XYZ file of C-alpha atoms in Angstrom:
708
model
C -22.418 -44.325 -14.733
C -21.379 -41.669 -12.290
C -21.581 -38.108 -13.554
C -18.265 -36.266 -13.556
C -18.289 -33.083 -11.476
C -16.221 -29.761 -11.549
C -14.771 -28.392 -8.332
C -14.634 -24.630 -8.091
C -12.121 -23.081 -5.622
C -12.695 -19.472 -4.598
C -10.428 -17.355 -2.513
C -12.920 -16.641 0.266
C -16.102 -18.238 1.595
C -18.174 -15.075 0.634
C -17.121 -15.295 -2.995
C -17.836 -19.039 -3.104
C -21.395 -18.421 -1.909
C -21.850 -15.649 -4.454
C -20.804 -18.029 -7.245
C -22.908 -20.765 -5.962
C -25.903 -18.350 -5.905
C -25.371 -17.563 -9.556
C -25.203 -21.310 -10.508
C -27.953 -22.306 -8.124
C -29.468 -25.478 -6.427
C -26.644 -26.129 -3.913
C -26.622 -28.157 -0.723
C -24.544 -26.874 2.065
C -21.860 -29.222 3.402
C -18.891 -28.873 5.845
C -16.465 -26.600 4.080
C -18.142 -26.634 0.607
C -21.429 -26.471 -1.409
C -22.451 -29.160 -3.791
C -25.140 -29.708 -6.515
C -25.364 -32.320 -9.382
C -22.758 -30.628 -11.554
C -20.452 -28.568 -9.273
C -18.697 -28.581 -5.976
C -17.918 -25.046 -4.727
C -15.267 -24.680 -1.978
C -12.882 -22.055 -0.787
C -9.544 -21.056 0.549
C -9.354 -18.618 3.408
C -6.678 -16.472 1.958
C -3.489 -18.578 1.817
C -3.825 -22.174 2.920
C -0.307 -23.150 1.889
C 2.870 -21.179 2.356
C 6.651 -21.705 1.784
C 8.277 -23.955 4.452
C 10.323 -22.558 7.281
C 14.111 -23.230 7.599
C 13.575 -25.704 10.328
C 11.350 -27.740 8.005
C 14.467 -28.375 5.916
C 16.779 -28.848 8.881
C 15.769 -28.730 12.520
C 19.166 -27.053 13.372
C 18.051 -24.020 11.352
C 15.396 -23.121 13.884
C 18.218 -21.431 15.852
C 19.236 -18.028 14.390
C 22.940 -18.210 13.677
C 24.966 -15.972 11.451
C 27.257 -18.825 10.511
C 24.182 -20.715 9.095
C 23.428 -17.996 6.625
C 22.404 -17.617 3.888
C 19.725 -20.252 3.797
C 18.970 -21.134 0.154
C 16.894 -24.292 -0.365
C 17.888 -26.411 -3.290
C 14.129 -26.992 -3.779
C 11.537 -24.864 -2.116
C 9.052 -26.877 -0.082
C 5.418 -25.962 0.925
C 3.673 -26.500 4.102
C 0.067 -26.017 5.418
C -0.830 -22.941 7.473
C -1.865 -24.653 10.650
C -4.882 -22.365 11.584
C -6.618 -23.294 8.290
C -5.339 -26.888 7.898
C -8.869 -28.228 8.267
C -10.083 -26.421 5.138
C -7.030 -27.598 3.142
C -7.879 -31.273 4.130
C -11.453 -30.682 2.911
C -10.160 -29.381 -0.475
C -7.756 -32.245 -0.743
C -10.434 -34.860 -0.143
C -12.752 -33.158 -2.571
C -10.220 -32.999 -5.274
C -9.329 -36.660 -4.847
C -12.904 -37.815 -5.234
C -13.364 -40.196 -8.217
C -16.288 -38.110 -9.575
C -14.230 -34.855 -9.865
C -12.748 -34.493 -13.258
C -11.933 -30.685 -13.555
C -10.958 -27.884 -11.328
C -11.703 -24.159 -11.773
C -9.488 -21.541 -10.146
C -11.865 -18.839 -8.974
C -9.408 -17.144 -6.657
C -8.987 -13.386 -7.058
C -8.002 -12.582 -10.645
C -4.446 -11.404 -10.093
C -0.888 -12.428 -9.181
C -1.680 -13.284 -5.495
C -4.881 -15.115 -6.361
C -3.133 -17.245 -8.913
C -0.424 -18.099 -6.233
C -3.065 -19.165 -3.720
C -4.541 -21.710 -6.088
C -1.214 -22.942 -7.495
C 0.253 -23.559 -4.028
C -2.823 -25.529 -3.035
C -2.802 -27.417 -6.379
C 0.935 -28.379 -6.046
C 0.820 -29.143 -2.331
C -2.047 -31.713 -2.693
C -0.130 -33.111 -5.786
C -3.042 -32.663 -8.016
C -2.782 -33.857 -11.625
C -6.348 -33.132 -12.785
C -6.866 -30.373 -15.392
C -8.025 -26.946 -14.317
C -9.364 -23.774 -15.917
C -9.381 -20.133 -14.857
C -12.378 -18.013 -13.858
C -11.322 -14.439 -14.458
C -13.644 -11.953 -12.766
C -13.341 -8.166 -12.691
C -16.755 -7.618 -11.071
C -18.984 -9.987 -9.178
C -22.439 -9.069 -10.489
C -24.632 -11.899 -11.710
C -24.247 -10.952 -15.354
C -20.415 -10.680 -14.958
C -20.174 -14.051 -13.229
C -22.249 -15.687 -16.081
C -20.055 -14.073 -18.664
C -16.861 -15.302 -16.968
C -18.081 -18.885 -16.708
C -18.981 -18.745 -20.399
C -15.393 -17.606 -21.177
C -13.299 -19.936 -18.834
C -9.641 -19.569 -19.720
C -7.313 -22.675 -19.975
C -5.241 -22.912 -16.825
C -1.937 -22.968 -18.792
C -2.785 -19.555 -20.236
C -1.941 -18.116 -16.767
C 1.308 -20.096 -16.292
C 3.452 -16.989 -16.718
C 1.435 -15.040 -14.236
C 1.922 -18.041 -11.837
C 5.549 -18.071 -12.416
C 5.853 -14.354 -11.685
C 3.851 -14.875 -8.467
C 6.059 -17.784 -7.342
C 9.253 -15.969 -8.108
C 7.968 -12.940 -6.007
C 7.033 -15.270 -3.118
C 10.478 -17.055 -3.149
C 12.412 -13.730 -3.494
C 10.649 -12.240 -0.571
C 11.354 -15.332 1.416
C 15.100 -15.489 0.622
C 15.758 -11.700 1.122
C 13.365 -11.163 4.093
C 14.373 -14.312 6.046
C 18.155 -14.201 5.542
C 18.471 -10.352 5.980
C 16.172 -10.359 9.036
C 18.198 -13.098 10.700
C 21.568 -11.689 9.809
C 20.657 -8.172 11.061
C 18.955 -9.470 14.158
C 21.895 -11.801 15.189
C 24.617 -9.269 14.263
C 23.013 -6.441 16.146
C 21.345 -8.327 18.956
C 17.978 -6.772 18.200
C 14.974 -8.052 16.239
C 15.304 -6.147 12.998
C 12.906 -6.990 10.224
C 14.216 -6.408 6.787
C 12.319 -6.819 3.514
C 12.733 -6.512 -0.242
C 10.171 -3.692 -0.467
C 9.661 -2.492 3.060
C 13.395 -1.486 3.693
C 13.592 0.776 0.693
C 10.171 2.271 1.544
C 11.390 2.875 5.151
C 14.533 4.580 3.803
C 12.433 7.141 1.933
C 10.705 8.130 5.097
C 13.918 8.204 7.147
C 15.851 10.119 4.496
C 13.084 12.685 4.229
C 13.186 13.135 8.038
C 16.928 13.582 7.951
C 16.420 16.381 5.305
C 13.884 18.064 7.591
C 16.158 17.915 10.617
C 19.211 19.174 8.756
C 17.281 22.001 7.179
C 18.006 25.629 8.209
C 15.377 28.079 7.289
C 16.648 31.066 5.322
C 14.690 34.302 5.529
C 13.747 36.323 2.458
C 11.431 39.128 1.595
C 8.856 39.820 -1.146
C 7.456 43.169 -2.260
C 3.805 43.563 -3.282
C 2.376 46.774 -4.799
C -1.268 47.724 -5.069
C -2.274 49.564 -8.282
C -5.502 51.469 -8.791
C -7.268 52.174 -12.114
C -8.986 55.482 -12.893
C -12.397 53.784 -12.085
C -11.049 52.931 -8.586
C -10.630 49.183 -9.392
C -7.448 47.836 -7.904
C -5.139 44.879 -8.278
C -1.950 43.512 -6.730
C 1.425 42.896 -8.387
C 4.600 41.142 -7.077
C 8.005 42.663 -7.664
C 10.357 40.782 -10.002
C 13.575 41.319 -11.997
C 14.365 38.682 -14.633
C 13.965 35.374 -12.735
C 14.286 36.963 -9.416
C 11.164 37.675 -7.341
C 12.568 38.060 -3.757
C 15.163 40.007 -1.708
C 17.923 38.759 0.509
C 17.522 41.572 2.928
C 14.669 43.889 4.150
C 16.689 46.918 3.375
C 16.859 46.150 -0.389
C 13.074 45.610 -0.432
C 12.473 48.766 1.630
C 14.475 50.870 -0.975
C 12.251 49.818 -3.807
C 9.121 50.193 -1.613
C 9.958 53.832 -0.856
C 10.853 54.383 -4.457
C 7.519 53.250 -5.935
C 5.065 54.258 -3.213
C 2.494 56.820 -4.459
C 4.118 56.979 -7.965
C 2.255 56.797 -11.352
C 2.555 53.507 -13.107
C 1.786 51.988 -16.464
C 0.450 48.680 -17.714
C 3.432 47.504 -19.768
C 2.050 44.146 -20.860
C -1.280 42.179 -20.907
C -1.386 38.559 -21.958
C -4.666 36.657 -22.012
C -5.213 33.126 -23.273
C -7.706 30.472 -22.831
C -6.667 27.155 -21.272
C -8.415 23.898 -20.763
C -8.127 21.060 -18.285
C -9.341 17.614 -19.388
C -11.089 15.239 -16.928
C -8.712 13.124 -14.833
C -7.960 9.561 -15.809
C -10.077 6.805 -14.213
C -8.922 5.417 -10.801
C -6.547 2.578 -10.411
C -6.041 1.344 -6.694
C -3.008 3.608 -6.069
C -4.850 6.819 -7.302
C -7.985 5.859 -5.265
C -5.820 5.416 -2.031
C -4.153 8.715 -2.632
C -7.375 10.550 -3.171
C -9.047 9.017 -0.158
C -6.067 9.845 2.004
C -5.908 13.469 0.847
C -9.675 14.043 1.017
C -10.706 11.898 4.026
C -7.474 11.027 5.750
C -8.176 7.309 5.160
C -5.162 4.935 5.402
C -4.235 3.063 2.268
C -4.960 -0.190 3.866
C -8.397 1.053 5.052
C -9.240 2.248 1.580
C -8.343 -1.136 0.044
C -10.584 -2.998 2.641
C -13.447 -0.733 1.858
C -13.020 -1.013 -1.807
C -12.809 -4.811 -1.448
C -16.075 -4.820 0.447
C -17.685 -2.672 -2.288
C -16.467 -5.243 -4.859
C -17.146 -8.492 -3.072
C -20.001 -7.789 -0.574
C -21.854 -4.884 -2.202
C -20.955 -5.702 -5.838
C -20.907 -1.990 -6.586
C -17.502 -1.464 -8.019
C -15.133 -3.534 -10.218
C -12.075 -5.470 -9.041
C -10.131 -2.908 -6.880
C -6.519 -4.263 -7.009
C -5.915 -2.878 -10.452
C -3.040 -1.055 -11.919
C -4.926 0.201 -14.968
C -6.356 3.668 -15.559
C -8.101 2.705 -18.760
C -10.962 0.475 -19.989
C -11.328 -1.919 -22.962
C -13.512 -1.359 -26.049
C -15.563 -4.413 -25.128
C -16.214 -2.961 -21.602
C -17.152 0.388 -23.217
C -20.239 -1.525 -24.519
C -21.575 -1.976 -20.977
C -21.601 1.835 -20.076
C -25.394 2.137 -20.548
C -26.249 -0.134 -17.610
C -23.626 1.480 -15.417
C -25.154 4.931 -16.118
C -28.568 3.416 -15.209
C -27.269 2.134 -11.894
C -25.462 5.303 -10.843
C -28.539 7.444 -11.874
C -30.699 5.804 -9.212
C -28.757 7.959 -6.630
C -30.297 11.447 -6.662
C -26.925 13.283 -6.444
C -25.644 11.630 -9.605
C -28.888 11.450 -11.650
C -28.494 14.622 -13.684
C -24.822 13.943 -14.277
C -25.586 10.370 -15.342
C -28.192 11.517 -17.794
C -25.891 14.046 -19.365
C -23.016 11.528 -19.485
C -25.160 8.916 -21.122
C -25.768 11.238 -24.075
C -22.111 12.226 -24.491
C -21.067 9.196 -26.580
C -18.224 6.780 -26.084
C -15.121 8.212 -24.386
C -11.974 8.644 -26.546
C -8.607 6.885 -26.544
C -7.607 8.904 -23.357
C -9.801 6.474 -21.554
C -10.480 3.509 -23.800
C -7.211 1.748 -24.798
C -6.970 -2.025 -24.849
C -3.103 -1.788 -25.031
C -2.964 -0.019 -21.662
C -5.173 -2.451 -19.760
C -3.219 -5.115 -17.820
C -5.118 -7.771 -15.820
C -7.993 -5.631 -15.044
C -9.580 -2.395 -16.237
C -9.724 0.816 -14.228
C -12.149 1.064 -11.215
C -15.778 1.595 -12.429
C -19.247 1.457 -10.771
C -20.924 -1.852 -11.689
C -24.426 -2.400 -13.078
C -25.763 -2.884 -9.497
C -27.946 -0.140 -8.294
C -26.585 1.233 -5.017
C -28.671 1.583 -1.889
C -26.676 4.441 -0.287
C -28.462 4.152 2.977
C -27.265 0.535 3.405
C -23.575 1.607 2.996
C -21.354 2.560 5.926
C -20.075 6.222 5.890
C -16.665 5.072 4.600
C -18.188 2.853 1.901
C -20.243 5.880 0.735
C -17.065 8.009 0.546
C -15.242 5.435 -1.635
C -18.215 4.685 -3.808
C -18.641 8.416 -4.295
C -15.086 8.842 -5.443
C -15.349 6.134 -7.999
C -18.792 7.134 -9.222
C -17.875 10.902 -9.672
C -14.540 10.009 -11.431
C -16.404 7.710 -13.728
C -19.082 10.321 -14.618
C -16.428 13.029 -15.006
C -14.736 11.539 -18.027
C -17.913 11.969 -20.143
C -17.949 15.764 -19.466
C -15.970 18.369 -21.547
C -12.764 19.949 -20.409
C -12.907 22.783 -17.907
C -12.143 26.061 -19.621
C -10.324 29.040 -18.064
C -9.117 32.486 -19.145
C -5.513 33.057 -17.829
C -4.279 36.581 -17.472
C -0.741 37.787 -17.061
C -0.070 41.469 -16.444
C 3.182 43.347 -16.121
C 2.972 46.818 -14.527
C 5.944 49.204 -14.424
C 6.637 52.145 -12.172
C 9.907 53.943 -11.502
C 11.785 51.351 -13.668
C 10.519 48.448 -11.483
C 8.296 45.718 -12.788
C 5.427 43.812 -10.822
C 3.673 40.723 -12.115
C 0.070 39.976 -11.626
C -1.566 36.684 -12.626
C -5.188 35.572 -12.459
C -7.441 32.887 -13.772
C -11.174 33.073 -14.408
C -13.305 30.013 -14.999
C -15.251 30.225 -18.251
C -16.845 26.806 -18.336
C -16.683 24.371 -15.447
C -16.870 21.376 -17.718
C -16.251 18.075 -15.781
C -15.651 19.932 -12.563
C -19.436 20.478 -12.324
C -19.602 16.758 -11.218
C -17.572 17.748 -8.166
C -19.505 20.918 -7.171
C -22.998 19.947 -5.861
C -24.898 22.801 -4.555
C -25.341 21.460 -1.065
C -23.991 18.665 1.188
C -25.421 15.289 0.222
C -28.297 13.763 2.052
C -26.383 10.946 3.407
C -24.447 13.150 5.877
C -20.930 13.190 4.156
C -20.767 16.645 2.659
C -18.679 17.224 -0.427
C -15.473 19.346 -0.428
C -16.106 22.104 -2.991
C -13.160 23.008 -5.233
C -12.128 26.582 -5.356
C -9.808 28.592 -7.396
C -7.139 30.519 -5.407
C -6.416 32.972 -8.309
C -8.002 36.366 -7.870
C -9.774 37.688 -10.918
C -7.926 40.586 -12.605
C -9.853 43.699 -13.685
C -9.925 44.574 -17.394
C -6.627 46.206 -18.344
C -5.099 47.397 -21.621
C -1.478 47.846 -22.526
C -0.313 51.451 -21.977
C -3.111 52.206 -19.440
C -2.100 54.596 -16.703
C -2.613 53.406 -13.047
C -1.490 54.661 -9.636
C 0.782 52.936 -7.206
C -1.379 53.139 -4.097
C 1.152 51.479 -1.804
C 3.647 48.749 -1.427
C 3.927 46.056 1.295
C 6.996 44.008 2.291
C 6.350 40.404 3.374
C 8.891 38.457 5.288
C 9.021 34.688 4.550
C 11.302 31.688 5.132
C 12.414 28.838 3.086
C 10.566 25.718 4.039
C 11.890 22.282 4.517
C 10.557 19.307 2.463
C 7.237 18.066 3.793
C 6.948 14.779 5.664
C 5.289 11.952 3.711
C 1.605 11.382 4.066
C 0.273 8.065 2.805
C -0.855 9.826 -0.429
C 2.555 11.316 -1.110
C 4.404 8.076 -0.077
C 2.142 6.103 -2.423
C 3.092 8.471 -5.253
C 6.781 8.139 -4.543
C 6.563 4.366 -4.294
C 4.680 4.221 -7.558
C 7.150 6.525 -9.274
C 10.292 5.210 -7.591
C 12.044 5.096 -11.047
C 12.032 8.864 -11.131
C 14.498 8.820 -8.199
C 17.131 7.211 -10.418
C 19.902 9.093 -12.140
C 20.460 6.616 -14.952
C 18.084 7.981 -17.683
C 18.059 4.568 -19.532
C 17.062 2.648 -16.446
C 14.594 5.446 -15.528
C 12.842 5.007 -18.874
C 12.921 1.153 -18.586
C 11.361 1.392 -15.116
C 8.383 3.493 -16.028
C 5.385 1.871 -14.409
C 7.465 -0.304 -11.975
C 8.018 1.253 -8.569
C 8.274 -0.092 -5.055
C 5.785 -2.844 -4.662
C 2.483 -2.936 -6.585
C -0.970 -1.301 -6.052
C -2.158 -4.475 -4.324
C 0.810 -4.664 -1.841
C 1.855 -1.025 -1.047
C -0.815 -0.503 1.629
C 0.387 -3.672 3.383
C 3.975 -2.512 3.261
C 3.004 0.733 5.072
C 1.051 -1.180 7.793
C 3.885 -3.577 8.221
C 6.316 -0.672 8.835
C 3.982 0.579 11.440
C 3.430 -2.731 13.042
C 7.042 -3.503 13.548
C 7.760 -0.151 14.986
C 9.693 1.394 12.238
C 7.292 4.329 11.533
C 4.341 5.970 13.267
C 1.270 7.542 11.795
C 0.006 10.790 13.350
C -3.089 11.824 11.609
C -2.136 11.840 7.861
C 1.618 12.174 8.512
C 4.219 9.350 8.642
C 7.194 9.707 10.985
C 10.229 7.347 11.382
C 10.905 5.970 14.939
C 14.282 5.813 16.327
C 14.386 2.050 15.621
C 13.543 2.664 11.921
C 16.208 5.377 11.709
C 18.805 3.008 13.180
C 17.933 0.209 10.727
C 18.365 2.531 7.690
C 21.565 3.841 9.137
C 23.155 0.371 9.296
C 21.569 -1.174 6.252
C 23.778 -1.587 3.233
C 22.806 0.619 0.251
C 21.871 -2.375 -1.892
C 19.099 -3.329 0.581
C 17.549 0.120 0.910
C 17.933 1.285 -2.758
C 14.746 1.990 -4.619
C 16.732 1.115 -7.753
C 17.334 -2.440 -6.876
C 13.647 -3.086 -5.754
C 12.448 -1.265 -8.893
C 14.568 -3.558 -11.134
C 13.035 -6.606 -9.430
C 9.520 -5.309 -9.849
C 10.269 -4.773 -13.547
C 11.728 -8.316 -13.804
C 8.671 -9.767 -12.205
C 6.508 -7.977 -14.748
C 8.802 -9.249 -17.533
C 8.452 -12.878 -16.274
C 4.626 -12.346 -16.484
C 5.106 -11.177 -20.129
C 7.537 -13.937 -21.013
C 10.516 -11.726 -21.508
C 12.579 -12.992 -18.522
C 13.118 -16.561 -17.261
C 12.273 -17.146 -13.554
C 15.477 -19.028 -13.174
C 17.524 -16.009 -14.279
C 15.664 -13.762 -11.914
C 16.133 -16.122 -8.943
C 19.857 -16.497 -9.713
C 20.168 -12.687 -9.212
C 18.023 -12.843 -6.051
C 20.243 -15.599 -4.560
C 23.494 -13.669 -5.342
C 21.989 -10.605 -3.867
C 21.044 -12.478 -0.642
C 24.612 -13.706 -0.293
C 25.923 -10.248 -0.652
C 23.634 -8.868 1.866
C 24.639 -11.539 4.465
C 28.343 -11.001 3.765
C 28.034 -7.230 4.143
C 26.159 -7.733 7.505
C 28.911 -9.945 8.878
C 31.367 -7.041 8.300
C 29.376 -4.506 10.264
C 30.053 -3.281 13.784
C 27.307 -4.370 16.163
C 24.607 -1.767 16.854
C 24.519 -0.789 20.427
C 20.968 -0.774 21.930
C 21.048 2.036 24.268
C 17.948 0.759 26.155
C 19.672 -2.621 26.858
C 23.195 -1.312 27.350
C 24.747 -2.837 30.434
C 22.158 -5.413 31.121
C 23.073 -8.997 31.693
C 21.897 -11.400 29.068
C 20.176 -14.475 30.796
C 20.140 -16.558 27.575
C 18.811 -16.608 24.124
C 15.273 -16.028 22.969
C 13.877 -19.378 21.723
C 11.887 -17.554 18.987
C 14.504 -15.174 17.473
C 17.827 -15.862 19.284
C 18.053 -12.258 20.629
C 19.140 -11.806 24.231
C 16.667 -12.331 27.016
C 17.114 -9.552 29.645
C 15.471 -8.692 32.997
C 12.614 -6.148 32.957
C 10.457 -4.941 35.832
C 7.709 -7.642 35.354
C 9.416 -10.233 33.185
C 12.433 -11.812 31.746
C 11.769 -10.898 28.105
C 13.384 -10.794 24.621
C 15.343 -7.712 23.877
C 13.530 -7.591 20.549
C 10.202 -6.802 22.096
C 9.996 -3.416 20.398
C 10.150 -5.167 16.995
C 7.335 -7.499 17.895
C 8.949 -10.531 19.578
C 6.475 -11.627 22.239
C 8.613 -14.109 24.243
C 8.571 -13.577 27.947
C 8.905 -15.493 31.242
C 6.772 -13.731 33.825
C 8.403 -12.952 37.053
C 5.224 -14.307 38.853
C 3.593 -17.543 37.648
C 0.612 -18.983 39.457
C 1.308 -16.808 42.488
C 4.987 -17.845 42.757
C 7.922 -15.440 42.274
C 10.366 -16.759 39.564
C 13.928 -15.919 40.465
C 16.682 -14.748 37.900
C 18.510 -18.068 38.558
C 15.441 -20.147 37.716
C 14.754 -18.059 34.641
C 18.413 -18.481 33.390
C 18.194 -22.342 34.000
C 14.799 -22.508 32.074
C 16.488 -20.654 29.121
C 19.615 -22.795 29.073
C 18.242 -26.159 30.009
C 14.691 -25.802 28.824
C 13.571 -27.011 32.254
C 13.908 -25.921 35.924
C 14.052 -28.171 38.903
C 10.825 -28.764 40.917
C 9.492 -25.500 42.394
C 7.275 -25.466 45.362
C 4.580 -22.791 46.203
C 2.536 -22.585 43.058
C -1.143 -21.976 43.686
C -4.070 -23.209 41.634
C -7.168 -21.077 40.830
C -8.815 -22.631 43.823
C -5.950 -21.621 46.129
C -4.474 -25.014 46.539
C -0.673 -25.163 46.618
C 1.259 -27.457 44.197
C 4.805 -28.118 43.181
C 6.032 -28.482 39.492
C 8.907 -27.912 37.234
C 8.756 -25.230 34.453
C 9.487 -26.371 30.945
C 10.139 -24.132 27.849
C 8.473 -25.363 24.654
C 9.727 -24.895 21.143
C 7.009 -22.409 20.684
C 8.341 -20.252 23.462
C 5.507 -21.051 25.829
C 6.203 -21.862 29.585
C 4.304 -24.881 30.847
C 4.175 -26.912 34.089
C 5.574 -30.382 34.330
C 4.612 -32.583 37.461
C 6.834 -35.160 39.061
C 3.833 -37.352 39.619
C 2.351 -37.613 36.202
C -0.963 -39.099 37.392
C -1.344 -36.426 39.988
């Protein structure tokens, strides 16, 4: 009797190989690995995607406003062509008679669930499946996960949330992009999350451009004690601490200069600062951007490599800042691994003796799909890591160690000094105990060539003072300053705003309901920023993000509902509620379809946007890819939507032959020219041929004599 086998489907080939290495005794095949009990194969990211409009109706390939909105009665799936071979391999494996069970070993999250479910449904599989849920890829973790396989149905709600997100993005992105592009004759990419995110950047830029600096003046006095120690105080009166004119400041300056003064009030209190929470992906990306200037997408890529390839950190695409009680039982091996790095050894030893962390860090109720980012039990070879990998591992390791240290302690001092009826405020902070901050203050740059930014306290220590003590006003200085505009977004500050988009709302009830649900998710925010850059809506200059003219134009014409953080935040909350079983997917999709119809209707009513770069140019025909106008440029007849990424072009010279504007117009309108003579082959031989325009937008030759 033939033995029944289990097929394991991983998200990537590298993960499949890692799983096979743990199980052992595999033979390598074309697109999979096999032993007596298991077949291990892999996707290559997504193998299946939602079908395009023309897959439902060939007439929908052409972008027309009167054909919108496109709302399929039933969503279809289609293979991604560049990976169709691997999909066929999986299909053949699943259909084998000796395969009785599937294991979904794709990444443990919403997107990984979608990858597997789309494959499963597309190949019309009916066989049972289970879920392998991994938060780290060490050998022990893989063995534990295989011993605790979850029933596939247990993740049905997660799959429904993933599918709803996929369909919502398709409906809104496709219909809004086509509507805006056709109406305004320029390729304009619109998205459920990307457009509200773009609006944040554009609106901030408008605030900066409209900002008018207002000058103001501050007055600082220097006071000297009898023992010659001195300190500085800033003038204040009630809640005011500045002057609207230099003359007003000068009057008080002249009034107090050289006059005796008295310490009217001295307040001292001790304050403590607990260690920060553990990293989730969003916080890691913010910290890496602030400290090292790394883009969010780059940080995710590095963290993913540390998780998959190096096996040094836990699953990075996490929203949690906490760990579970069961995971807290594995801390000893994690300390031992981190302690093998000299820079961490002393901290790891001290942390290992500190006992289990409290509820601030260990809380099962605040852990979602995955725990916070932690180092694994794998001992790191720091010399084998790239410079950027060392930076990210260092951030995770130090944050992990810091939570086992006591709070940092300070003495805060507040002094009010009076002279001639005027009051001056002095504040200072003195560190009493570094606590957890000791983990971030190594004595010298590390031996791997990275260096470590030392934290420093900007508050100047204040000398010992007593209430009623007499001092002398040595002098007073006027400082002219100006009000400053809001700062442009960096990726770190944009990620914070996207995460906390609910705070932008005015409705307090909705604001409370949307806590934890912002623009996108930690796993998608980096991709949103990169998408905005790639389509030419924003530009990155060092750490700062700037809107382009094109991005500004889109936000100017976009209806409020498509660029509102409120609407997108509501959707993110609804997707989370689907996952929790509190909202039906059908209810969510009904709202998305209504929204899509409203966006298309609003776009129809808009005045077309004039593209000043293309103003006055004659349109030769429609772009076969996006239906924008094709215009004449110095070297080509190209799509007017080139700035948004449309690549269609008919070159003015093909195979050594000049292509006239008449020939280009005919090619666009008839999809074929008459026979053109004078082309030259690579060997220099002349030939004649017609030009034909394919559905993919490529220009090819067609010869009159087919055999020739």
